[in-house]
Coordinates of C-alpha atoms (C1' of nucleotides) in Angstrom, one line a residue:
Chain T
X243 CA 9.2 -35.4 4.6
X244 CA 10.2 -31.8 3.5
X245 CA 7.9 -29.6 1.0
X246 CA 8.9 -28.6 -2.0
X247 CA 11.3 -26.0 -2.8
X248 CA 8.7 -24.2 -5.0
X249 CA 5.9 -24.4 -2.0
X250 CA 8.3 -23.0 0.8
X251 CA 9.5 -20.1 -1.7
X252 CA 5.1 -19.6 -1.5
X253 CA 5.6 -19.9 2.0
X254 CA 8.5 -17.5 2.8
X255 CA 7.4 -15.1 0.0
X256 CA 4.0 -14.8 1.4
X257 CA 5.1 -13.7 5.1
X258 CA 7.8 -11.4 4.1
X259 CA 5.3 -9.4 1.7
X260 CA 2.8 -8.9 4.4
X261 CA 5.3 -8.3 7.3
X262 CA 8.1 -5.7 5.3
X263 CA 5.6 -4.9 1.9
X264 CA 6.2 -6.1 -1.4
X265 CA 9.6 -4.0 -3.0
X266 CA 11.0 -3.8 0.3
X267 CA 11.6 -7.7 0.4
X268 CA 14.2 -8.6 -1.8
X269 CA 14.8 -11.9 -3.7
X270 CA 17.7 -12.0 -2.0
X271 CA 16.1 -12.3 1.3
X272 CA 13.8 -14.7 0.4
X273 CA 16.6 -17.0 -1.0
X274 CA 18.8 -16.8 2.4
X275 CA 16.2 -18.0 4.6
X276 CA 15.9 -20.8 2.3
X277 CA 19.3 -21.3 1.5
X278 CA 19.6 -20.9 -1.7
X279 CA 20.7 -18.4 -4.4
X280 CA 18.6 -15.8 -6.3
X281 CA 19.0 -17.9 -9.1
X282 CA 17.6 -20.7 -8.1
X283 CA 14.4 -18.6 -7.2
X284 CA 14.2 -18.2 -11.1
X285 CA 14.2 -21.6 -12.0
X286 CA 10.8 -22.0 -10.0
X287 CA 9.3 -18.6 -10.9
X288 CA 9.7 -16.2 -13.8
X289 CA 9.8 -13.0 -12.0
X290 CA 9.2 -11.5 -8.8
X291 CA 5.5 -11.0 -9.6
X292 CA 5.2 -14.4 -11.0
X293 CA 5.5 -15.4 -7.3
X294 CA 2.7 -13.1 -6.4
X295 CA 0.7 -14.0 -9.1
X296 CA 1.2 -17.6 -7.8
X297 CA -0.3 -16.6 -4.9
X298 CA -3.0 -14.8 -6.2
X299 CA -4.8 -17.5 -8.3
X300 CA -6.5 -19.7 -5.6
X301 CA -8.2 -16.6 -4.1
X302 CA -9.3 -15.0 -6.9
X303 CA -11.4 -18.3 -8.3
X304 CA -13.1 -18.5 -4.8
X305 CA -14.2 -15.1 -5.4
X306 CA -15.2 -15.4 -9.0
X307 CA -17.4 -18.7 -8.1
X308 CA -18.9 -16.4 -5.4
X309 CA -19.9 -14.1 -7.2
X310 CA -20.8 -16.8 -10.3
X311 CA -23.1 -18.1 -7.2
X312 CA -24.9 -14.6 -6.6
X313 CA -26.0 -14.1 -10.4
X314 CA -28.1 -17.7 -10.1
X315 CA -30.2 -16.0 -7.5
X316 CA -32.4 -12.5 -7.0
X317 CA -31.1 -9.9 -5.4
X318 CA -32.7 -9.8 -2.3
X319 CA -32.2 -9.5 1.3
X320 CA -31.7 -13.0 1.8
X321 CA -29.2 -13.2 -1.0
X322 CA -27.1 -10.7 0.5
X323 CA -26.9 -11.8 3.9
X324 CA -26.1 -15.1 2.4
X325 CA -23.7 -14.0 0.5
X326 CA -21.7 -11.8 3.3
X327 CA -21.8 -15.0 5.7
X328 CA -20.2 -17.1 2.8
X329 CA -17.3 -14.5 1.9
X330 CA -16.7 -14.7 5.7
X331 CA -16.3 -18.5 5.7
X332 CA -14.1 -18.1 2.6
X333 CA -12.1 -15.6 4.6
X334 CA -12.0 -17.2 7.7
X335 CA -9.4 -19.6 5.9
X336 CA -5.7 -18.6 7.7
X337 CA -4.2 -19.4 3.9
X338 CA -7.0 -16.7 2.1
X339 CA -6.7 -14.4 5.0
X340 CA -2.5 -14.0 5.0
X341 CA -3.3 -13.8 0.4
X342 CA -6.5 -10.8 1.5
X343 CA -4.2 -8.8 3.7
X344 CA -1.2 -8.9 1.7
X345 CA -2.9 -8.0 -1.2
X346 CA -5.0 -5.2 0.7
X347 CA -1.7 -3.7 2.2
X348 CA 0.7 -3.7 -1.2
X349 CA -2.2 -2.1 -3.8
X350 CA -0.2 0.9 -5.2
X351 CA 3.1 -1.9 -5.7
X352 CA 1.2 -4.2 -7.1
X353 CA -1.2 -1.8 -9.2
X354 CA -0.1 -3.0 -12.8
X355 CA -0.4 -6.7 -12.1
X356 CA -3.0 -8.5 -14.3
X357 CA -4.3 -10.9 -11.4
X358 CA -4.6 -8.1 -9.3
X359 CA -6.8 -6.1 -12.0
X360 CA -8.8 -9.5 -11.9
X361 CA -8.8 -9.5 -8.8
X362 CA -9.8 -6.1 -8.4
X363 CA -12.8 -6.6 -11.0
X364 CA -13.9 -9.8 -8.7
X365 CA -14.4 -7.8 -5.6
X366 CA -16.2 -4.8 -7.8
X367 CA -18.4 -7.8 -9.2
X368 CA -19.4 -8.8 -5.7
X369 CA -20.3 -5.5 -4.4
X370 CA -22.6 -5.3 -7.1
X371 CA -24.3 -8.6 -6.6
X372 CA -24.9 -6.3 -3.2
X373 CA -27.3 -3.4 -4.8
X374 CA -30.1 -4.2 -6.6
X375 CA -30.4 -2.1 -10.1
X376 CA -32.6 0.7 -8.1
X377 CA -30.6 1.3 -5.1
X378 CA -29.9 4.7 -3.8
X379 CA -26.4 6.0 -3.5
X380 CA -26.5 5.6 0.4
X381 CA -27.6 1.7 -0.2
X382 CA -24.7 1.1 -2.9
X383 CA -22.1 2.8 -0.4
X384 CA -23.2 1.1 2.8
X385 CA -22.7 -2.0 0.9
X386 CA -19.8 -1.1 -0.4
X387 CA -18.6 -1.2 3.0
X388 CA -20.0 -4.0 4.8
X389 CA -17.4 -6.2 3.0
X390 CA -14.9 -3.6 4.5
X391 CA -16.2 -4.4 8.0
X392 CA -15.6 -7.8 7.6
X393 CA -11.9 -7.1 6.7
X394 CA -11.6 -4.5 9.5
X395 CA -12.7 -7.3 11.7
X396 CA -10.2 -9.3 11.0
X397 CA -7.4 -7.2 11.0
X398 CA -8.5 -5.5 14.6
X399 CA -7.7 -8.8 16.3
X400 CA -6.0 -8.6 19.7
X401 CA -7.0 -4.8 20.4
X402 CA -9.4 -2.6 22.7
X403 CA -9.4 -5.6 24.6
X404 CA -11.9 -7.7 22.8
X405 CA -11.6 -11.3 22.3
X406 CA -11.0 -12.6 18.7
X407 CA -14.3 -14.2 18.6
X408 CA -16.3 -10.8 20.0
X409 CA -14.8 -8.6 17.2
X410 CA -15.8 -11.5 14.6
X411 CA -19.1 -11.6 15.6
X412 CA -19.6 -7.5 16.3
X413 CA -18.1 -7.1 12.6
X414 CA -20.1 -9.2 11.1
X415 CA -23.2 -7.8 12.8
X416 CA -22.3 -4.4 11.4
X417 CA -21.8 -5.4 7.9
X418 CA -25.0 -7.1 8.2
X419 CA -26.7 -4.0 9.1
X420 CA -25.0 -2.2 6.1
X421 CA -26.6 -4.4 3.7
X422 CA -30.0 -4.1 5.1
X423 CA -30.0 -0.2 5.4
Chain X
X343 CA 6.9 34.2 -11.1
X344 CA 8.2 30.4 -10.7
X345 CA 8.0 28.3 -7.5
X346 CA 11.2 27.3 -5.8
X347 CA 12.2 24.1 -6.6
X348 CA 11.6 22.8 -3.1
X349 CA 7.8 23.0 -3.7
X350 CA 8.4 21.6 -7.3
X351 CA 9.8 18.2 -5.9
X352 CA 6.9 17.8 -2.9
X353 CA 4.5 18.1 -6.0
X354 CA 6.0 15.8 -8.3
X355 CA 6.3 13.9 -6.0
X356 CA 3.5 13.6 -4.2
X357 CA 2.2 12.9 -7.6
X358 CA 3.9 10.0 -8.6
X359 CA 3.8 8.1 -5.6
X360 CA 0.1 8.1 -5.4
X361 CA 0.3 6.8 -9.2
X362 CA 2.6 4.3 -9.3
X363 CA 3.7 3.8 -5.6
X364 CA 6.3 5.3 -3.5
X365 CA 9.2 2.2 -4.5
X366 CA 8.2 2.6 -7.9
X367 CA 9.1 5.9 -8.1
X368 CA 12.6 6.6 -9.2
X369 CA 14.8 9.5 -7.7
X370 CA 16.0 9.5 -11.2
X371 CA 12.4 10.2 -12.7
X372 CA 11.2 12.6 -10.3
X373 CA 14.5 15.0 -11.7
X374 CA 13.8 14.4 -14.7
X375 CA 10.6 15.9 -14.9
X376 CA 11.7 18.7 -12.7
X377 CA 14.7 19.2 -15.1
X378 CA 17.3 18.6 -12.2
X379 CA 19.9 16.2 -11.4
X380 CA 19.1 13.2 -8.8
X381 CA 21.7 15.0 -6.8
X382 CA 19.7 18.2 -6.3
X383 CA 17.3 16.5 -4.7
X384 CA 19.4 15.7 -2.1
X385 CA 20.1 18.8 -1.1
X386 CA 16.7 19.8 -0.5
X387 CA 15.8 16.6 1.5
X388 CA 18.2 14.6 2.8
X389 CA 16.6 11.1 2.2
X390 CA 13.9 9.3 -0.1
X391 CA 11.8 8.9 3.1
X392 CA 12.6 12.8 4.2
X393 CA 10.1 13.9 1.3
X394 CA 7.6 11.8 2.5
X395 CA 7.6 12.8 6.1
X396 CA 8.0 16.7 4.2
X397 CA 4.9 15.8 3.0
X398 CA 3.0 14.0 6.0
X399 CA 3.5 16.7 8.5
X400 CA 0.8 18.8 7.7
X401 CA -1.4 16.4 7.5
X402 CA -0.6 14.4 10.9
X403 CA -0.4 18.0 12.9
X404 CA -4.0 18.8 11.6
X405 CA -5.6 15.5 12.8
X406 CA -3.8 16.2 16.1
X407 CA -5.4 19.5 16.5
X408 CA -9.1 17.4 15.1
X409 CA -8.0 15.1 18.2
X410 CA -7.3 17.6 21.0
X411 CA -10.4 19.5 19.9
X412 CA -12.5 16.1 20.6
X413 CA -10.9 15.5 24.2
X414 CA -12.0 18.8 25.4
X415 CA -15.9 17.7 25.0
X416 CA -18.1 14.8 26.1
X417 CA -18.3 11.7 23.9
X418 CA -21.7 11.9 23.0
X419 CA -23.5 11.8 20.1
X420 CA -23.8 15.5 19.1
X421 CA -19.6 15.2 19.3
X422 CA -19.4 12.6 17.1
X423 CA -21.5 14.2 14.6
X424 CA -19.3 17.6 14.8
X425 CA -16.0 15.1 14.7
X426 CA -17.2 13.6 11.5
X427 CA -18.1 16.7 9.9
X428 CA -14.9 18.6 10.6
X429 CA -13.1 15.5 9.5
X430 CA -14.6 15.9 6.6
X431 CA -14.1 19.1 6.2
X432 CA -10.7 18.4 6.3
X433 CA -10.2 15.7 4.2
X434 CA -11.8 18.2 1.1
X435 CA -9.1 20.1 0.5
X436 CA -7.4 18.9 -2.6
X437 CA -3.7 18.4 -0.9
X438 CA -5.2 16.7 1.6
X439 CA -7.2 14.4 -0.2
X440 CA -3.8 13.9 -2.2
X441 CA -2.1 13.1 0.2
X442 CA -4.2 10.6 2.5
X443 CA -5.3 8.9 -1.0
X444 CA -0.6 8.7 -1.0
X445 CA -0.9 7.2 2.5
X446 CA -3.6 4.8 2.2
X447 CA -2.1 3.1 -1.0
X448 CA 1.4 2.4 0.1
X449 CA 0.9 1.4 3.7
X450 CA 3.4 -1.6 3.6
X451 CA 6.2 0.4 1.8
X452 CA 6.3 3.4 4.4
X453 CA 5.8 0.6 7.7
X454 CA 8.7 1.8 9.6
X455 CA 8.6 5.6 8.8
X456 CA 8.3 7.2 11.6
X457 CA 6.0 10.0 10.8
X458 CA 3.6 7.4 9.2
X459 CA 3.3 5.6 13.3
X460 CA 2.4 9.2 14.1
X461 CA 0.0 9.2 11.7
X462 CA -1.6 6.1 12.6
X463 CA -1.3 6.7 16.0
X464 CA -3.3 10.0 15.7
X465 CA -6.1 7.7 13.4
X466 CA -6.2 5.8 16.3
X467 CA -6.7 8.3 18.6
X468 CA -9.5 9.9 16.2
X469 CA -11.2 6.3 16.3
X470 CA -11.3 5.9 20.1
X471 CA -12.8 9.5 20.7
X472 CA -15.8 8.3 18.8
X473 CA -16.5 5.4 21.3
X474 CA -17.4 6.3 25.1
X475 CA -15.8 3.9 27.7
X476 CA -18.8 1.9 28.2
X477 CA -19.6 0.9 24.3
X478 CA -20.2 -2.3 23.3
X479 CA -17.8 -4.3 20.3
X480 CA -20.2 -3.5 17.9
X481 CA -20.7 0.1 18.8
X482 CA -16.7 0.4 18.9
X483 CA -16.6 -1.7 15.3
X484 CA -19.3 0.4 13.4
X485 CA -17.7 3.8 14.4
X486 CA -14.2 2.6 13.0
X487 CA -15.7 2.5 9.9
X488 CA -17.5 5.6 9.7
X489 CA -14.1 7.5 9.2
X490 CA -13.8 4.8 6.6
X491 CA -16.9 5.7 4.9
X492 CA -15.1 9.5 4.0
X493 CA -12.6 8.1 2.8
X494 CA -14.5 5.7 0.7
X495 CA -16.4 8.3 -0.8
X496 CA -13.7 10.2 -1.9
X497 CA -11.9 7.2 -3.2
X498 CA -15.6 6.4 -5.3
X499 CA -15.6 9.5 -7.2
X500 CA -16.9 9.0 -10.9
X501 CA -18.5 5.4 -10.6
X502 CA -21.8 3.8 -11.0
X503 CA -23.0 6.8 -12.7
X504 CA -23.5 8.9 -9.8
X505 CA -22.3 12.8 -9.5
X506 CA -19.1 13.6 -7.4
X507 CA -21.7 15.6 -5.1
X508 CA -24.0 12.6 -4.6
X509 CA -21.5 10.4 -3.8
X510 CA -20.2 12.8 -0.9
X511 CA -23.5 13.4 0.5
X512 CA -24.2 9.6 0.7
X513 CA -21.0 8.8 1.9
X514 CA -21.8 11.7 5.2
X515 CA -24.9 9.6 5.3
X516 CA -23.9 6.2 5.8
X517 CA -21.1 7.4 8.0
X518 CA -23.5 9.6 10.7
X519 CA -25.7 6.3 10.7
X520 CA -22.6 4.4 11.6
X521 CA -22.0 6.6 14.4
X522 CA -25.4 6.4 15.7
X523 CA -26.0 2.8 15.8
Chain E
dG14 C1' 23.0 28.4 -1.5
dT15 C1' 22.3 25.6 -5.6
dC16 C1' 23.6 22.3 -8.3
dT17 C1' 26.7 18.6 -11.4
dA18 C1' 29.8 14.7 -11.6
dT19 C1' 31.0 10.6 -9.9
dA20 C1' 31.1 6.5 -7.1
dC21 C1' 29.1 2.8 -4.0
dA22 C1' 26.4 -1.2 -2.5
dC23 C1' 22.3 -3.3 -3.7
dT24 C1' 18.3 -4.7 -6.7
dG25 C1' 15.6 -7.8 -10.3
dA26 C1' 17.0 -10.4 -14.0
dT27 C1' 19.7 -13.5 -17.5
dA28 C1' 23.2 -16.8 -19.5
dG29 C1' 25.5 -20.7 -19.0
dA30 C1' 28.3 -24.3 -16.3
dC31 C1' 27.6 -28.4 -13.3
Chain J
dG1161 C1' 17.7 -28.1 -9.8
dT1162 C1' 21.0 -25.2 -8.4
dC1163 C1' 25.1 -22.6 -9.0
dT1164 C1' 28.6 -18.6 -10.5
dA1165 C1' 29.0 -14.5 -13.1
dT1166 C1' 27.3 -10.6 -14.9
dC1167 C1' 24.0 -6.9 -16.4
dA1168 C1' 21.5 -2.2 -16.1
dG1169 C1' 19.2 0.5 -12.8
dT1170 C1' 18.3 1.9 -7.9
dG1171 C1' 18.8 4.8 -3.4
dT1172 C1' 22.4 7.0 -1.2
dA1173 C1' 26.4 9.9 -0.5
dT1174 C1' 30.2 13.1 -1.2
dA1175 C1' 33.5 16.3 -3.6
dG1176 C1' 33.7 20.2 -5.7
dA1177 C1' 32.0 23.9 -9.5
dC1178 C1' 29.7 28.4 -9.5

DNA sequence: GTCTATACACTGATAGAC
DNA sequence: GTCTATCAGTGTATAGAC
């Protein structure tokens, strides 16, 4: 039994944002491998960035309950190696991973967009549920980027000759380290 | 005494595809400002892409240089400390803060351009020279992201209440630790 | 050498027929 | 739900003025 016309648009959309960036995919494009017209895009989405914004939504509530999960609790070091190894679950997830990589390599084209601004204030929430209110710069930046090592794991799959499971455990080693400087 | 027009596009340029993305940016809206047609733009560069890679140049040839500097020592630690520091040296000046801050934000868009896989190919280069043959994932992992750290700082400027100069020392900081561990 | 005028194929988007 | 037809605006290109 075929999807839906408005899931495989999700689909299609998705893979040729990530793989050719967001402007340089045309509606068009997306319409032909579907076999369809441009029009008929419209009848399932308002705009171009409607399709994104589609997109968008699931991710952005995981990472608003996330952080909704970190404000019940103290910020300790417990809480925050907690928290990194649940945004890693949550981004082990193939659908969340294609929507974090998309989004982390199309920034400037997607600046204006209001789920990205959410999404944008989500992932600034988080990083604060990482420093307590007395941390030193060095302690806010290294945790800063121990969430960046978890992304940097993922996207150095298949290189240097590691295994994909070596450079998910070695990254998430590091960022543990980050947060406990 | 006026700059030649030349210089004048780079700038404006340069400009607006850091603030609203390189595919965002208009040929039409760059002449606008500069008082020009979208046809005298053409005959200083030839293509869209042409004052990109106008742009790029400088930049890739310096990391190069930052490269072939690094091959003629050891890989030990005291040359990954000097590495860092001259990379950040580097990445101070104010047209070349511009223009990585350009190149970080629209990765998708400029994919195929061919001075952009120079570019990455000389990051690369830059990240391997931190790691000696024998180091471990986590080693190779954690030195990624001290070049990451840099940029980071620079990208931080004006948040969480802390001075521009604090945030640069702490971001040196975190990324010397991360070539140490 | 420096620029304007003009044209071309393509884009995101809309209106209305089936 | 999908189509055809059409719109203004885009990157690109060339012919020709000065």
């Amino acid at each position: 039994m075929r999807e839906d016309t408005r899931t495989r648009i999700q689909e299609v959309a998705l893979r040729l944002f990530t793989e050719q960036g967001y402007e340089a995919t045309s509606l068009r494009e997306i319409a032909e491998e579907l076999g369809v017209t441009k029009a008929a895009l419209y009848y399932h989405f308002k705009t171009k960035d409607d399709i994104v914004a589609s997109l968008v939504d699931l991710r952005v509530a995981e990472i608003e309950e996330l952080v909704e999960w970190a404000r019940t609790r103290p910020r300790t070091p417990e809480t925050r190696r907690s928290l990194l190894e649940r945004y890693a679950a949550n981004l082990a997830r193939p659908s969340h991973l294609e929507v974090t990589r998309f989004l982390e390599r199309n920034q400037t084209a997607l600046r204006a967009h209001p789920k990205l601004i959410k999404m944008r204030e989500a992932m600034l929430a988080l990083t604060a549920e990482l420093s307590e209110p007395g941390a030193t710069p060095v302690e806010r930046i290294s945790r800063s980027l121990a969430l960046v090592a978890l992304h940097a794991g993922k996207w150095m799959t298949a290189q240097d000759g590691l295994t994909e499971d070596e450079i998910a455990k070695a990254s998430m080693e590091v960022a543990r380290r980050l947060v406990d400087m």
